[in-house]
PDB file of C-alpha atoms in Angstrom:
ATOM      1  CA  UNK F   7      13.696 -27.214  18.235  1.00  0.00           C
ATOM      2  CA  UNK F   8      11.133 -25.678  15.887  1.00  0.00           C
ATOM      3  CA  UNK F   9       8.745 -27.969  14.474  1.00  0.00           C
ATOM      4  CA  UNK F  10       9.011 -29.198  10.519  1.00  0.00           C
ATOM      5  CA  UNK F  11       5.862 -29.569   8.028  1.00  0.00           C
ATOM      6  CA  UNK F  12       6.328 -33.748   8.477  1.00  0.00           C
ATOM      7  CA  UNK F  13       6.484 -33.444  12.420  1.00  0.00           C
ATOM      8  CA  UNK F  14       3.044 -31.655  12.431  1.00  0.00           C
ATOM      9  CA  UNK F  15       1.732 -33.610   9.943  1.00  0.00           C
ATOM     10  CA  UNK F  16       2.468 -36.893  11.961  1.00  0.00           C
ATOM     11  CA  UNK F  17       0.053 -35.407  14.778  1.00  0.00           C
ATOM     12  CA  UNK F  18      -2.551 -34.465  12.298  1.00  0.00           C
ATOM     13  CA  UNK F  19      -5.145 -37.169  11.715  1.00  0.00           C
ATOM     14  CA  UNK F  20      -4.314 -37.342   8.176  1.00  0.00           C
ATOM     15  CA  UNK F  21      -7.881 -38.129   7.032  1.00  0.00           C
ATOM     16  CA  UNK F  22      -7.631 -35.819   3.851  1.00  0.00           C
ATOM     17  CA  UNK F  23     -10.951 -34.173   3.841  1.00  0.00           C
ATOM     18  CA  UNK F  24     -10.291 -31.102   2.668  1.00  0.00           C
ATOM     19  CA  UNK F  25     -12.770 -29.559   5.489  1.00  0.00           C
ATOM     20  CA  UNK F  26      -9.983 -27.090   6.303  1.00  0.00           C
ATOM     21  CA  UNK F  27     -10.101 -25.873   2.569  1.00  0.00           C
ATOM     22  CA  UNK F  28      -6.960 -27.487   1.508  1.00  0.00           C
ATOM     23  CA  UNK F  29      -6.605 -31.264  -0.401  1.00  0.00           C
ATOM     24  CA  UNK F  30      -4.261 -33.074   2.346  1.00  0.00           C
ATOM     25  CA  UNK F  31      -3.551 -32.666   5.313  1.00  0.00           C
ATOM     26  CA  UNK F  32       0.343 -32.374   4.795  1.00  0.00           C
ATOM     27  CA  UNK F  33      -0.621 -29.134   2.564  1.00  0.00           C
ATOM     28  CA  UNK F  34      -2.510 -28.284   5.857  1.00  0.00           C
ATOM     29  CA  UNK F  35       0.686 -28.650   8.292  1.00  0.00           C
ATOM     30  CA  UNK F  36       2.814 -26.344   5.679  1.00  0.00           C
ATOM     31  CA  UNK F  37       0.062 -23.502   5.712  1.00  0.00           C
ATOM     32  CA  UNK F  38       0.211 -24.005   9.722  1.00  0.00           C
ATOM     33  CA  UNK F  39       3.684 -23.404   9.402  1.00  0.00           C
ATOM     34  CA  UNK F  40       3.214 -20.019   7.139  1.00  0.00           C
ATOM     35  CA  UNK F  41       0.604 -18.733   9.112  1.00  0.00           C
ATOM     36  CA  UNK F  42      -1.776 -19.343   6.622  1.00  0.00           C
ATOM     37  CA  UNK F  43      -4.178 -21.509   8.476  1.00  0.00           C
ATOM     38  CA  UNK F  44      -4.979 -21.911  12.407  1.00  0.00           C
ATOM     39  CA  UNK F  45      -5.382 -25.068  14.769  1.00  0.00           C
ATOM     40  CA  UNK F  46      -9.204 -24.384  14.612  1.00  0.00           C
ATOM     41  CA  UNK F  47      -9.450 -25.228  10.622  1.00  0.00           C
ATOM     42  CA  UNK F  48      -8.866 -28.852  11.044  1.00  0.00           C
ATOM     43  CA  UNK F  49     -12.336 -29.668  12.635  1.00  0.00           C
ATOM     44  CA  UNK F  50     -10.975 -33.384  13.081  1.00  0.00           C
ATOM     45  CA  UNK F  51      -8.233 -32.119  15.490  1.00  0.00           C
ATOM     46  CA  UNK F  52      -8.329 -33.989  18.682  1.00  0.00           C
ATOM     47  CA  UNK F  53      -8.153 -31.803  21.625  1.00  0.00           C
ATOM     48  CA  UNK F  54      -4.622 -33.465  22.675  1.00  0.00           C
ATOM     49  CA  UNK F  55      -3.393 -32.923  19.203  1.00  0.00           C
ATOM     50  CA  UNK F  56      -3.985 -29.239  19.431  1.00  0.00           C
ATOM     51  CA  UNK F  57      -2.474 -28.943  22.642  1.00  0.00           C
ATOM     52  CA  UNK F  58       0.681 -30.639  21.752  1.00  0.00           C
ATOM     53  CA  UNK F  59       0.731 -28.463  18.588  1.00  0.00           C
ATOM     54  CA  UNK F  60      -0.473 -25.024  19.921  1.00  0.00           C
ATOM     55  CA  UNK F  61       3.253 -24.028  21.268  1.00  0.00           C
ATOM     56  CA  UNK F  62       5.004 -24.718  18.377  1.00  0.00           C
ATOM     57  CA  UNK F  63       2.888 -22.745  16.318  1.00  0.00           C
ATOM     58  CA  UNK F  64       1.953 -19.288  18.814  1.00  0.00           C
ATOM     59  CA  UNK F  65       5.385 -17.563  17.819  1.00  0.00           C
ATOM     60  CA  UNK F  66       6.507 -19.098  14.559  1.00  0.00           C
ATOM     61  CA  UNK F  67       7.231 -15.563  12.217  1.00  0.00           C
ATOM     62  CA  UNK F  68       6.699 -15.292   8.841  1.00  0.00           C
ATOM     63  CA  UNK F  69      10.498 -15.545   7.942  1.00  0.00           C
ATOM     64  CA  UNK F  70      10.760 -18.729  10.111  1.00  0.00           C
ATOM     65  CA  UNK F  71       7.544 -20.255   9.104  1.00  0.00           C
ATOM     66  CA  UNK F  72       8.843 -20.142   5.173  1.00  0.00           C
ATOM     67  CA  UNK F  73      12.000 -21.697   5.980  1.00  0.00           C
ATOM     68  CA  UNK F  74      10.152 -24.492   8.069  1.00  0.00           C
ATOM     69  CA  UNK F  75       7.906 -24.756   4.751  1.00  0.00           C
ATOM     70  CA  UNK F  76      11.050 -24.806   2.556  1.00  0.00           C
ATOM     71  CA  UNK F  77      12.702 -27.289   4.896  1.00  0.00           C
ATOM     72  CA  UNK F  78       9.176 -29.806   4.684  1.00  0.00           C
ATOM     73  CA  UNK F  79       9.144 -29.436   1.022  1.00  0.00           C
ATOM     74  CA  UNK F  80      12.863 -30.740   0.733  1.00  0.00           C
ATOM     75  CA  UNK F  81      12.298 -33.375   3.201  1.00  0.00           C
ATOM     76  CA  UNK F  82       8.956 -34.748   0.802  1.00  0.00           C
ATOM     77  CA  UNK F  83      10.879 -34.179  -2.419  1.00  0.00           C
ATOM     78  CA  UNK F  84      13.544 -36.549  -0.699  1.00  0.00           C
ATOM     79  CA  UNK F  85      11.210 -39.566  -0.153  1.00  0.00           C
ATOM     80  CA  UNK F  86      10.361 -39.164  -3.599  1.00  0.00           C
ATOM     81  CA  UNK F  87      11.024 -41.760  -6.575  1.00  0.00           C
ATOM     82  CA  UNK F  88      12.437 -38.929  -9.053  1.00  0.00           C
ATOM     83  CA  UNK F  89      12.886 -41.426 -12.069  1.00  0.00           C
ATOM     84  CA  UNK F  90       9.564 -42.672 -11.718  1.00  0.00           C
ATOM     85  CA  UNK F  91       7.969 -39.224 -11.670  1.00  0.00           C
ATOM     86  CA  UNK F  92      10.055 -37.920 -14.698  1.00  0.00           C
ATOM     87  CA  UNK F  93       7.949 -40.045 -16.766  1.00  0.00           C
ATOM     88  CA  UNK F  94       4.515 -38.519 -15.581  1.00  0.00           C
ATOM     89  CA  UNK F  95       5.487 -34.883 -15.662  1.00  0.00           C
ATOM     90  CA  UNK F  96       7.563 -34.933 -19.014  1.00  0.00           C
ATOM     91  CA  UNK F  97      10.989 -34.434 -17.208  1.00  0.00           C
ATOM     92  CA  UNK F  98      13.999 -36.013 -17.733  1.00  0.00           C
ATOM     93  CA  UNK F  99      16.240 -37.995 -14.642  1.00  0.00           C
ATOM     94  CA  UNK F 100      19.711 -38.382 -14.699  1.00  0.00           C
ATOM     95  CA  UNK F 101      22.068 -38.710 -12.174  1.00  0.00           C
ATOM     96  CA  UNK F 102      20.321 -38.234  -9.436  1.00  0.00           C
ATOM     97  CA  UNK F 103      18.571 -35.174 -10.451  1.00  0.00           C
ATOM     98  CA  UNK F 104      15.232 -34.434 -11.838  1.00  0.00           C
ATOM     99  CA  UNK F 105      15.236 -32.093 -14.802  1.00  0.00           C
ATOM    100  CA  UNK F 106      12.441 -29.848 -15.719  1.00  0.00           C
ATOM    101  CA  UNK F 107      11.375 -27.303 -17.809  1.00  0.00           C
ATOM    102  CA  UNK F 108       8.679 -24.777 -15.733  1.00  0.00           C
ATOM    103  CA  UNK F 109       7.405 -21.292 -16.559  1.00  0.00           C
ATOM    104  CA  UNK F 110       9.762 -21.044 -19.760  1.00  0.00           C
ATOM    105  CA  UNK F 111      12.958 -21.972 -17.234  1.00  0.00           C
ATOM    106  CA  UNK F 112      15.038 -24.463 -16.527  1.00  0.00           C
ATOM    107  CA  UNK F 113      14.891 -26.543 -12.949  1.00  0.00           C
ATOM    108  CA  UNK F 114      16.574 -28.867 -11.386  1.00  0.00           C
ATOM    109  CA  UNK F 115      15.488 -30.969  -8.074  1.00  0.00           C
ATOM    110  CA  UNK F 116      18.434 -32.533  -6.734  1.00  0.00           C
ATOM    111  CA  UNK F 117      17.132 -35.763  -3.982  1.00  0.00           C
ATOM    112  CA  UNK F 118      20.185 -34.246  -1.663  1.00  0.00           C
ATOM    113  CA  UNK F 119      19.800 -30.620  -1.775  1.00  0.00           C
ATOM    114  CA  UNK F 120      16.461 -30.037  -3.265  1.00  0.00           C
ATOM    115  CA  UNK F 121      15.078 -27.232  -5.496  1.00  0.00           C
ATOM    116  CA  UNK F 122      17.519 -24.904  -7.671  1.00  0.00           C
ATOM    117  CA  UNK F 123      16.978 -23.038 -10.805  1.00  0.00           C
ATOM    118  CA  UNK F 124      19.264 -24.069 -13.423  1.00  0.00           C
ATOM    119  CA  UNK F 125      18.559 -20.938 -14.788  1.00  0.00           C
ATOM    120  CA  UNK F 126      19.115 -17.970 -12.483  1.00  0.00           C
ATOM    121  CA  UNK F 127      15.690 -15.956 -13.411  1.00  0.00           C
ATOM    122  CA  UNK F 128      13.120 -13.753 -11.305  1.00  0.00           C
ATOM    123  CA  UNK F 129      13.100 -14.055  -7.846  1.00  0.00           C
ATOM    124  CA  UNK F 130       9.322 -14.919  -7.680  1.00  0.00           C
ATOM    125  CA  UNK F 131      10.077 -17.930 -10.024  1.00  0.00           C
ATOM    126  CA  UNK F 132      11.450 -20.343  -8.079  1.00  0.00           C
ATOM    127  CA  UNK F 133       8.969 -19.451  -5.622  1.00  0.00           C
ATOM    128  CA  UNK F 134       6.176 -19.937  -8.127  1.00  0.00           C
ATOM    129  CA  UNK F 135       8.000 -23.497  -9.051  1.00  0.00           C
ATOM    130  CA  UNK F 136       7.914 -24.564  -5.504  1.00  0.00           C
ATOM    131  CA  UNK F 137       4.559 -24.531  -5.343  1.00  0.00           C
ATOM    132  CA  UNK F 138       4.242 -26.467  -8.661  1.00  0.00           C
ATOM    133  CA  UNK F 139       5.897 -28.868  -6.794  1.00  0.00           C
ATOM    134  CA  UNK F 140       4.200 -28.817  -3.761  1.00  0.00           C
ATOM    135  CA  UNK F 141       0.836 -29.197  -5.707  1.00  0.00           C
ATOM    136  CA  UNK F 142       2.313 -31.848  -7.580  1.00  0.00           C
ATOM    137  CA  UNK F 143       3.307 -33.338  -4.503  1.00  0.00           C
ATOM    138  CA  UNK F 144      -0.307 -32.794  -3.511  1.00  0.00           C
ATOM    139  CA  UNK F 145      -1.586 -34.676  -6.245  1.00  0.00           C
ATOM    140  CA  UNK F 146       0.545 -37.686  -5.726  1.00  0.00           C
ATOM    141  CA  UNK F 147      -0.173 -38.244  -2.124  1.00  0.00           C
ATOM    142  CA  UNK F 148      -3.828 -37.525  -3.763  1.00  0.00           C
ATOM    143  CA  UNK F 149      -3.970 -40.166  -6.324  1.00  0.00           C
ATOM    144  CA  UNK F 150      -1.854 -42.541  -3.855  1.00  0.00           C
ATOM    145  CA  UNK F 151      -4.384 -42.045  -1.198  1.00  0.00           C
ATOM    146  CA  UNK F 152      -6.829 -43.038  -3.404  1.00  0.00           C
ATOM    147  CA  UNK F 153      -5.407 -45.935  -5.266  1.00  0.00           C
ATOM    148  CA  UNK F 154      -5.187 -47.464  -1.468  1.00  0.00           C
ATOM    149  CA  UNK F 155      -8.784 -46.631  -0.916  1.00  0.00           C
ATOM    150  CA  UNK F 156      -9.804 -48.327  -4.167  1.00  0.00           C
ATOM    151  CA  UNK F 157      -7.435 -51.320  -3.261  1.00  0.00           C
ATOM    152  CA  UNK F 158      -9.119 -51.826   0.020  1.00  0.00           C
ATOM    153  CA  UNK F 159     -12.890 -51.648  -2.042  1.00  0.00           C
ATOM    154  CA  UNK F 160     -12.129 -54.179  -4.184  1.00  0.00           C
ATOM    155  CA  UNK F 161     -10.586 -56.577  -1.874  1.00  0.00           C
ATOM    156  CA  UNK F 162     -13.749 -56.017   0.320  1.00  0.00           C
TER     157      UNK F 162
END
């Protein structure tokens, strides 16, 4: 069974340095999975981390490695608190379902299904909204990261 964005990202040692280029190390594990980034860029990679993750990435194509990206993104946007995040990105929650207005169109992130456009649009949109979200995403795991950090400094 193919590897998902969350299973490599469990291996990965989730320090968040950004010495691979990217600002977590989950947005690391999805660009493994696209092809955009190799084993090597994590210099924090223990050597029994890249063996255990070297097979599952040698023949991953691009077609399979954007629906194992596609697949991680649904599986983060599930663990998510939608209502709370309506509030911070101007959106609206109801029923389940977090509505939002993106590049002029209509969206709609469903905790079950995931992303659909409300509005059926360009094809590059949705794309171009999914990575909205995954930067969003970013930014979350970001900001939660460092609210921890900060907790942990002022307790001592």
């Amino acid at each position: 069974m193919a590897m998902t964005g969350m299973d490599i990202y469990k291996i990965l040692p989730k320090t968040n340095c950004r010495d691979c280029g990217l600002r977590t190390c989950m947005s690391f594990a999805s660009a493994l999975l696209r092809g955009e980034k190799s084993l090597s860029d994590c210099p924090h990679l223990s050597d029994e981390a890249r063996d255990e993750l070297a097979p599952h990435l040698e023949n991953i194509s691009p077609e399979e490695g954007f629906r194992e990206m596609i697949n991680s993104l649904k599986a983060e946007v599930r663990e998510l608190d939608l209502s709370a995040m309506a509030r911070g990105l101007g959106a609206r929650y109801s029923d389940g379902r977090l509505h939002i207005t993106c590049l002029g169109k209509d969206f709609i992130i469903n905790i079950i299904t995931g992303i659909r456009e409300k509005v059926f649009g360009e094809n590059g949109l949705i794309a171009k909204f999914k990575e909205f979200v995954r930067n969003t995403l970013d930014t979350v795991e970001e900001l939660k990261e460092d609210f921890i950090q900060a907790g942990k400094d002022l307790i001592g």
